[in-house]
Short mmCIF file of C-alpha atoms and ligand atoms in Angstrom, two decimals:
data_model
loop_
_atom_site.label_atom_id
_atom_site.label_comp_id
_atom_site.label_asym_id
_atom_site.label_seq_id
_atom_site.Cartn_x
_atom_site.Cartn_y
_atom_site.Cartn_z
CA MET A 88 133.57 93.86 95.33
CA LYS A 89 131.94 95.86 92.86
CA VAL A 90 132.81 95.92 89.02
CA PRO A 91 130.43 97.91 86.77
CA LEU A 92 130.20 97.73 83.18
CA LEU A 93 131.71 100.93 82.31
CA ASP A 94 133.59 103.47 84.57
CA LEU A 95 134.16 106.84 83.45
CA LYS A 96 135.75 108.01 86.29
CA ALA A 97 138.26 106.42 86.66
CA HIS A 98 138.98 106.57 83.30
CA HIS A 99 138.82 110.75 83.02
CA ALA A 100 140.78 111.25 86.09
CA PRO A 101 144.22 110.86 84.99
CA ILE A 102 143.28 113.11 81.87
CA LYS A 103 141.43 115.35 84.22
CA ASP A 104 143.92 118.76 83.75
CA GLU A 105 144.28 117.94 79.63
CA ILE A 106 140.46 118.39 79.26
CA PHE A 107 140.17 121.53 81.96
CA SER A 108 142.05 122.75 79.49
CA VAL A 109 140.02 122.17 76.08
CA PHE A 110 137.20 124.38 78.19
CA GLU A 111 139.42 127.46 78.87
CA ALA A 112 140.96 127.12 75.69
CA VAL A 113 136.63 127.77 74.36
CA PHE A 114 135.70 129.50 76.57
CA LYS A 115 138.96 132.03 76.22
CA SER A 116 137.90 131.63 72.18
CA GLN A 117 133.76 131.58 72.68
CA TYR A 118 133.83 130.01 69.23
CA PHE A 119 131.40 127.54 70.57
CA ILE A 120 129.99 125.27 67.57
CA LEU A 121 132.58 124.22 64.53
CA GLY A 122 135.34 125.81 66.07
CA PRO A 123 139.31 125.40 65.26
CA GLU A 124 138.79 122.19 67.96
CA VAL A 125 136.44 120.67 64.80
CA LYS A 126 138.43 121.39 62.01
CA ASP A 127 141.32 120.34 64.32
CA LEU A 128 139.24 117.14 65.08
CA GLU A 129 138.89 115.86 61.77
CA ALA A 130 142.12 116.19 59.97
CA LYS A 131 142.99 114.02 62.97
CA ILE A 132 139.95 111.18 62.12
CA ALA A 133 140.55 111.52 59.05
CA ALA A 134 144.32 110.38 59.38
CA TYR A 135 143.65 108.09 61.83
CA CYS A 136 140.46 106.14 60.21
CA GLN A 137 143.19 106.36 57.10
CA THR A 138 140.27 108.15 55.07
CA GLU A 139 140.55 111.50 53.22
CA PHE A 140 137.98 113.81 54.69
CA ALA A 141 135.98 113.29 58.15
CA VAL A 142 132.76 115.95 58.76
CA GLY A 143 132.24 116.62 62.74
CA VAL A 144 128.16 116.09 63.68
CA SER A 145 125.92 115.90 66.81
CA SER A 146 125.93 112.41 67.23
CA GLY A 147 126.46 109.20 65.56
CA THR A 148 122.47 108.56 64.68
CA ASP A 149 123.11 112.42 63.00
CA ALA A 150 125.93 110.49 61.53
CA LEU A 151 124.35 107.99 59.77
CA LEU A 152 120.96 110.01 59.02
CA LEU A 153 123.12 112.84 57.86
CA ALA A 154 125.13 110.50 55.43
CA LEU A 155 121.78 108.35 54.05
CA MET A 156 120.65 111.82 53.11
CA ALA A 157 123.52 112.66 51.29
CA LEU A 158 123.85 109.78 49.54
CA ASP A 159 120.20 110.77 48.72
CA ILE A 160 118.28 107.84 50.31
CA GLY A 161 114.75 108.12 50.42
CA ALA A 162 110.98 106.68 49.73
CA GLY A 163 111.55 104.05 47.08
CA ASP A 164 114.46 102.61 47.85
CA GLU A 165 116.00 99.67 50.06
CA VAL A 166 118.70 99.42 51.70
CA ILE A 167 120.04 96.73 53.30
CA THR A 168 121.36 95.63 56.86
CA THR A 169 121.39 93.93 59.83
CA PRO A 170 118.14 93.40 61.93
CA TYR A 171 120.99 92.84 65.81
CA THR A 172 122.54 96.06 65.93
CA PHE A 173 121.30 99.39 67.69
CA PHE A 174 118.72 100.28 67.12
CA ALA A 175 119.78 104.03 65.15
CA THR A 176 121.15 101.58 62.03
CA ALA A 177 117.50 100.61 61.25
CA GLY A 178 115.99 104.29 62.45
CA VAL A 179 117.94 106.56 60.24
CA ILE A 180 116.70 104.15 57.19
CA ALA A 181 113.22 104.82 57.84
CA ARG A 182 113.21 108.19 58.57
CA VAL A 183 114.94 108.67 55.39
CA GLY A 184 111.62 107.54 54.64
CA ALA A 185 113.70 104.29 52.59
CA LYS A 186 112.42 100.58 53.51
CA PRO A 187 114.90 98.72 55.67
CA ILE A 188 115.25 95.26 53.86
CA PHE A 189 117.28 92.59 56.85
CA VAL A 190 120.07 89.93 56.24
CA ASP A 191 121.05 87.78 59.05
CA ILE A 192 124.35 87.44 60.94
CA ASP A 193 127.68 85.17 60.70
CA PRO A 194 126.88 83.57 64.02
CA VAL A 195 130.63 84.00 65.10
CA THR A 196 131.41 87.90 64.33
CA TYR A 197 127.30 88.91 65.17
CA ASN A 198 127.75 90.81 62.22
CA ILE A 199 126.17 91.21 58.40
CA ASP A 200 126.82 87.60 56.45
CA PRO A 201 127.33 88.46 53.41
CA GLU A 202 126.47 85.04 51.91
CA LYS A 203 122.44 85.84 52.69
CA ILE A 204 123.20 89.85 51.16
CA GLU A 205 122.81 89.10 47.12
CA ALA A 206 118.92 87.21 48.19
CA ALA A 207 117.95 89.93 49.27
CA ILE A 208 118.82 92.78 46.60
CA THR A 209 116.11 93.81 44.48
CA PRO A 210 116.14 96.45 41.88
CA ARG A 211 115.39 99.37 44.81
CA THR A 212 117.96 98.65 46.01
CA LYS A 213 120.57 101.46 46.66
CA LEU A 214 122.88 101.29 49.27
CA ILE A 215 124.26 98.37 52.26
CA ILE A 216 125.08 99.69 55.85
CA PRO A 217 127.15 96.92 57.65
CA VAL A 218 127.66 97.13 61.30
CA HIS A 219 131.26 96.12 62.56
CA LEU A 220 129.21 95.31 66.34
CA TYR A 221 131.02 95.09 69.01
CA GLY A 222 134.04 96.43 67.59
CA GLN A 223 135.58 93.63 64.99
CA VAL A 224 135.09 95.11 61.40
CA ALA A 225 132.39 93.16 58.89
CA ASN A 226 133.75 91.23 56.43
CA MET A 227 134.29 94.14 54.27
CA ALA A 228 135.72 91.83 51.23
CA SER A 229 133.27 90.87 50.55
CA ILE A 230 130.35 93.02 51.22
CA LEU A 231 132.17 95.42 49.27
CA ASP A 232 132.18 92.98 46.42
CA ILE A 233 128.95 92.68 46.19
CA ALA A 234 128.62 96.50 46.40
CA GLU A 235 130.52 96.50 43.35
CA ARG A 236 128.60 93.51 41.42
CA HIS A 237 125.10 95.81 41.97
CA GLY A 238 126.28 99.09 41.76
CA LEU A 239 125.40 99.92 45.42
CA LYS A 240 126.88 102.28 48.00
CA VAL A 241 128.14 101.47 51.38
CA VAL A 242 128.08 103.18 54.52
CA GLU A 243 129.93 101.61 57.43
CA ASP A 244 127.85 101.83 60.56
CA ALA A 245 131.77 101.71 62.64
CA ALA A 246 129.88 103.62 65.83
CA GLN A 247 131.61 100.51 67.87
CA ALA A 248 134.81 100.44 65.95
CA ILE A 249 136.85 103.44 66.47
CA GLY A 250 140.43 101.36 64.97
CA ALA A 251 139.60 98.39 63.96
CA GLU A 252 141.20 96.51 61.83
CA ASP A 253 140.60 94.21 59.43
CA ALA A 254 143.07 90.98 57.82
CA GLU A 255 145.55 93.72 55.84
CA GLY A 256 145.59 96.16 58.64
CA LYS A 257 142.56 98.53 57.07
CA ARG A 258 140.70 100.32 59.47
CA ALA A 259 136.78 100.58 60.12
CA GLY A 260 135.35 103.53 58.60
CA CYS A 261 137.62 103.50 55.41
CA PHE A 262 135.65 101.04 53.51
CA GLY A 263 132.65 102.24 52.32
CA ASP A 264 131.27 105.68 50.18
CA MET A 265 131.02 106.83 53.97
CA GLY A 266 132.45 105.72 57.93
CA CYS A 267 129.68 107.20 60.47
CA PHE A 268 131.89 107.35 63.73
CA SER A 269 130.41 108.14 67.24
CA PHE A 270 131.40 110.23 70.41
CA PHE A 271 128.49 109.00 72.99
CA PRO A 272 130.66 108.99 76.35
CA SER A 273 130.04 104.71 76.39
CA LYS A 274 132.16 104.46 73.47
CA ASN A 275 135.88 103.43 73.27
CA LEU A 276 135.97 107.29 72.05
CA GLY A 277 133.51 109.06 73.73
CA ALA A 278 132.75 112.96 74.71
CA MET A 279 131.09 114.25 77.59
CA GLY A 280 127.92 114.81 75.65
CA ASP A 281 127.09 113.51 71.89
CA GLY A 282 128.81 113.42 69.41
CA GLY A 283 130.04 111.40 65.79
CA ILE A 284 131.83 111.92 62.67
CA ILE A 285 131.36 110.99 59.32
CA SER A 286 134.39 109.37 57.59
CA ILE A 287 134.36 110.60 53.82
CA LYS A 288 136.72 109.17 50.79
CA ASP A 289 135.22 112.00 48.16
CA ALA A 290 135.94 115.06 48.03
CA THR A 291 132.39 115.97 46.14
CA LEU A 292 130.64 113.85 48.73
CA ALA A 293 132.80 115.53 51.38
CA ASP A 294 131.56 119.03 50.28
CA LYS A 295 127.69 118.09 50.51
CA VAL A 296 128.03 116.88 53.90
CA ARG A 297 129.94 119.69 55.19
CA LYS A 298 126.84 121.84 53.69
CA MET A 299 124.45 120.03 55.02
CA ARG A 300 125.89 119.89 58.09
CA VAL A 301 124.47 123.32 58.54
CA HIS A 302 120.98 123.23 56.68
CA GLY A 303 122.34 122.93 53.43
CA GLY A 304 122.69 126.32 51.87
CA HIS A 305 125.36 127.93 49.47
CA PRO A 306 126.08 130.61 50.52
CA LYS A 307 124.77 131.02 53.25
CA TYR A 308 120.73 131.29 53.29
CA TYR A 309 120.53 129.91 49.57
CA HIS A 310 118.97 126.77 49.33
CA LYS A 311 119.40 124.18 46.55
CA MET A 312 119.32 121.71 49.47
CA ILE A 313 117.84 120.67 52.37
CA GLY A 314 120.01 120.27 55.03
CA GLY A 315 120.21 120.21 58.89
CA ASN A 316 121.60 121.12 62.89
CA PHE A 317 123.96 118.48 62.36
CA ARG A 318 126.97 120.54 63.77
CA LEU A 319 129.32 119.22 66.69
CA ASP A 320 130.56 121.66 69.43
CA SER A 321 133.75 122.79 69.78
CA ILE A 322 134.23 121.89 73.30
CA GLN A 323 133.30 117.70 72.62
CA ALA A 324 135.59 117.69 69.31
CA GLY A 325 138.54 119.80 71.78
CA ILE A 326 138.00 116.73 74.71
CA VAL A 327 137.87 113.94 71.34
CA GLY A 328 141.26 115.64 70.43
CA VAL A 329 142.86 115.07 73.44
CA LYS A 330 141.37 111.63 73.94
CA LEU A 331 142.22 110.31 70.87
CA LYS A 332 146.59 110.28 71.75
CA TYR A 333 145.46 107.79 74.46
CA LEU A 334 143.07 105.63 72.24
CA ASP A 335 145.49 103.09 71.29
CA GLY A 336 146.95 102.30 74.85
CA TRP A 337 143.52 101.78 76.17
CA THR A 338 142.33 99.73 73.13
CA LYS A 339 145.62 98.01 74.24
CA ARG A 340 144.02 97.56 77.04
CA ARG A 341 141.11 95.62 76.35
CA GLN A 342 142.39 93.28 74.59
CA GLU A 343 144.35 92.37 77.94
CA ASN A 344 141.37 92.03 79.53
CA ALA A 345 139.65 89.72 76.82
CA ARG A 346 143.10 87.90 77.26
CA HIS A 347 143.09 87.60 80.65
CA TYR A 348 138.95 86.38 80.35
CA ALA A 349 140.12 83.51 77.84
CA GLU A 350 142.85 82.63 79.88
CA LEU A 351 140.67 82.59 83.48
CA PHE A 352 137.68 81.17 81.43
CA GLU A 353 139.63 78.55 80.42
CA LYS A 354 141.53 77.60 83.49
CA ARG A 355 138.07 77.08 85.02
CA ALA A 356 136.72 74.72 82.40
CA LEU A 357 133.53 76.76 81.77
CA ILE A 358 134.14 76.60 78.09
CA GLN A 359 134.65 72.87 77.33
CA ASP A 360 131.73 72.36 79.74
CA GLY A 361 129.64 74.22 77.21
CA PHE A 362 127.95 76.74 80.00
CA LEU A 363 129.37 79.72 77.39
CA SER A 364 131.55 80.41 74.79
CA LEU A 365 134.23 83.78 74.43
CA PRO A 366 133.98 86.35 71.66
CA GLN A 367 135.68 85.82 68.44
CA ALA A 368 138.52 87.96 66.61
CA VAL A 369 138.64 86.93 63.34
CA TYR A 370 141.18 88.85 62.09
CA GLU A 371 143.86 87.28 64.66
CA LYS A 372 147.26 86.95 64.12
CA SER A 373 149.60 84.66 66.04
CA ASN A 374 147.20 84.26 68.58
CA ILE A 375 147.38 88.11 69.94
CA PRO A 376 143.92 89.99 68.50
CA HIS A 377 145.29 92.81 67.22
CA TYR A 378 142.09 93.82 65.54
CA HIS A 379 139.19 93.54 67.53
CA ILE A 380 138.59 96.59 69.35
CA TYR A 381 136.51 94.84 72.17
CA ASN A 382 134.03 98.04 72.46
CA GLN A 383 131.86 94.89 74.57
CA PHE A 384 133.07 91.93 75.51
CA ILE A 385 130.19 89.10 74.59
CA LEU A 386 129.69 85.90 75.65
CA ARG A 387 127.49 83.19 74.75
CA VAL A 388 125.95 81.54 78.02
CA LYS A 389 124.22 79.42 78.89
CA ASP A 390 121.05 80.60 81.25
CA ARG A 391 121.37 83.86 80.28
CA ASP A 392 118.41 86.35 81.86
CA ALA A 393 119.40 84.17 85.16
CA LEU A 394 123.58 84.60 84.46
CA ARG A 395 122.76 88.70 84.17
CA ALA A 396 120.33 88.30 87.64
CA PHE A 397 123.57 86.82 89.68
CA LEU A 398 125.88 89.18 88.46
CA ILE A 399 124.39 91.91 88.92
CA LYS A 400 123.55 90.59 92.34
CA GLU A 401 126.93 89.87 93.57
CA GLU A 402 127.22 94.08 91.82
CA ILE A 403 129.09 93.11 89.06
CA GLY A 404 127.93 95.18 85.65
CA ALA A 405 126.25 92.49 82.90
CA GLU A 406 124.85 94.07 80.09
CA ILE A 407 122.18 91.96 76.90
CA TYR A 408 122.83 94.07 73.78
CA TYR A 409 120.21 94.10 72.45
CA PRO A 410 117.45 91.81 73.48
CA VAL A 411 115.38 92.46 70.95
CA PRO A 412 116.02 92.19 67.04
CA LEU A 413 115.19 95.02 64.82
CA HIS A 414 113.23 92.98 62.91
CA LEU A 415 110.99 92.43 65.52
CA GLN A 416 110.23 96.09 66.65
CA GLU A 417 106.99 96.94 66.72
CA CYS A 418 107.80 100.56 65.10
CA PHE A 419 108.90 98.31 61.87
CA SER A 420 105.56 95.50 62.15
CA ASP A 421 105.10 97.43 58.78
CA LEU A 422 107.38 95.55 57.23
CA SER A 423 105.94 91.91 58.13
CA TYR A 424 109.16 90.26 59.46
CA LYS A 425 107.91 87.51 61.50
CA LYS A 426 109.80 85.79 64.37
CA GLY A 427 112.15 82.51 62.34
CA ASP A 428 112.95 84.91 59.99
CA PHE A 429 116.56 85.90 61.06
CA PRO A 430 116.93 82.53 63.85
CA GLU A 431 120.92 83.69 64.65
CA SER A 432 120.07 87.38 65.41
CA GLU A 433 116.89 85.47 67.31
CA LYS A 434 119.19 83.04 68.54
CA ALA A 435 121.97 85.83 69.68
CA ALA A 436 119.53 88.26 70.91
CA MET A 437 118.72 85.37 73.60
CA GLU A 438 121.97 84.13 74.58
CA THR A 439 124.45 87.05 74.63
CA LEU A 440 125.52 88.91 77.66
CA ALA A 441 128.41 91.60 77.32
CA LEU A 442 131.02 91.84 80.59
CA PRO A 443 133.07 94.92 82.31
CA ILE A 444 136.43 95.45 79.48
CA TYR A 445 137.06 98.73 79.82
CA PRO A 446 140.77 99.86 80.39
CA GLU A 447 140.57 100.60 83.47
CA LEU A 448 139.50 96.72 84.47
CA ASN A 449 142.26 94.70 87.13
CA LEU A 450 142.82 91.32 87.04
CA LYS A 451 141.55 91.13 90.46
CA MET A 452 137.95 92.37 89.51
CA GLN A 453 138.58 90.28 86.57
CA GLU A 454 139.21 86.90 88.63
CA PHE A 455 136.10 87.96 90.69
CA VAL A 456 133.60 88.55 87.66
CA VAL A 457 134.83 84.86 86.60
CA ASP A 458 134.46 83.19 89.61
CA THR A 459 131.08 84.46 89.84
CA ILE A 460 130.31 83.60 87.02
CA ASP A 461 131.99 79.75 87.05
CA ARG A 462 129.97 79.63 91.28
CA PHE A 463 126.36 79.61 89.16
CA TYR A 464 127.30 77.10 87.13
CA ARG A 465 128.31 74.90 89.83
CA LYS A 466 125.89 75.71 91.96
C1 PLP B 711 126.36 103.82 69.36
C2 PLP B 711 125.31 103.16 68.16
C3 PLP B 711 124.96 104.47 67.30
C4 PLP B 711 124.42 105.83 67.64
O1 PLP B 711 125.16 106.84 67.98
P1 PLP B 711 125.20 107.98 68.89
O2 PLP B 711 125.40 108.86 69.34
O3 PLP B 711 124.27 107.50 69.94
O4 PLP B 711 123.73 108.83 68.77
C5 PLP B 711 124.86 104.19 66.35
N1 PLP B 711 124.64 102.69 65.12
C6 PLP B 711 126.02 101.71 66.65
C7 PLP B 711 125.90 100.83 66.59
C8 PLP B 711 125.78 102.18 68.26
O5 PLP B 711 126.68 101.29 69.09
#
């Protein structure tokens, strides 16, 4: 049995007609960039993410870059974030000329550990970028408290976390000054190309971001500031708008799959025998993980690389997010971090493995995945 890590063909087949009607509408209007579909999506996402404004942009990476540009983060500034994330989170900090300052993760949630943030704050610190990794919100109450006490801005990297909630039902993207989302096709809410969006609380900031999205001129061709081309296509926005209606249903399926994995692994005693541990939804209520949207289902396992090779050989998708923590990336060698600086991030990079969790995954496939892992450890 083949079990891919993600199956976009199966994901999109049931909504083909609705998607094609987007192509047709945009073909008819010929309004290809920042058309009515973009405005419509911005209103829907702002409401979905419990925030005032949303500005559609060209990708999740560009959402982060534009957010930092709009906050005037640059040379001489320090930005605190986690080394255990996708490269873009720290890449954009360096790209605006600021310095990434890493803080280790909490080993249970894989998100930045608020207890360790204050020790990293200096007079040059301007911003904290928490990442809601794998689809679970970081400890925002503590992070916002620290930010407020030190006069720091907060930009959430919510690229993996659309719809994820904290214990009070507050959603990713509504906590900080801005929230950055990605519509990369493999995210829980993906376009059919690149795209992203920024959620914003403040009207003045939203206005600035909207201007900087088209080079910063206002009126057009008259520049008080420098932006870039961060525009979103009408076709991508239209597709994401169609898919947003189904997002809660898909999230529910991911959460059911997570529960099935937990039951299947329990049955085979793999957890008790110390071969692996399951992801923990820390905001779990009545044993139902309402708040983790499982962009990824991450196991911590023994012999990770050998297990992964075994799964791939058995045609089961399994991926490592992420094999090299960012403080050990060659391009950041000038930051002078070394091995051992962030032990939890380094440990996670050695031990974690993502299993298929996509909405169309069925119980038979999950049984095969768990059986195969069981076979690996019992042989
Ligand atoms: C995907 C992702 C991004 C970048 O989004 P793109 O749309 O691919 O540019 C940024 N941060 C995190 C945590 C991501 O997972």
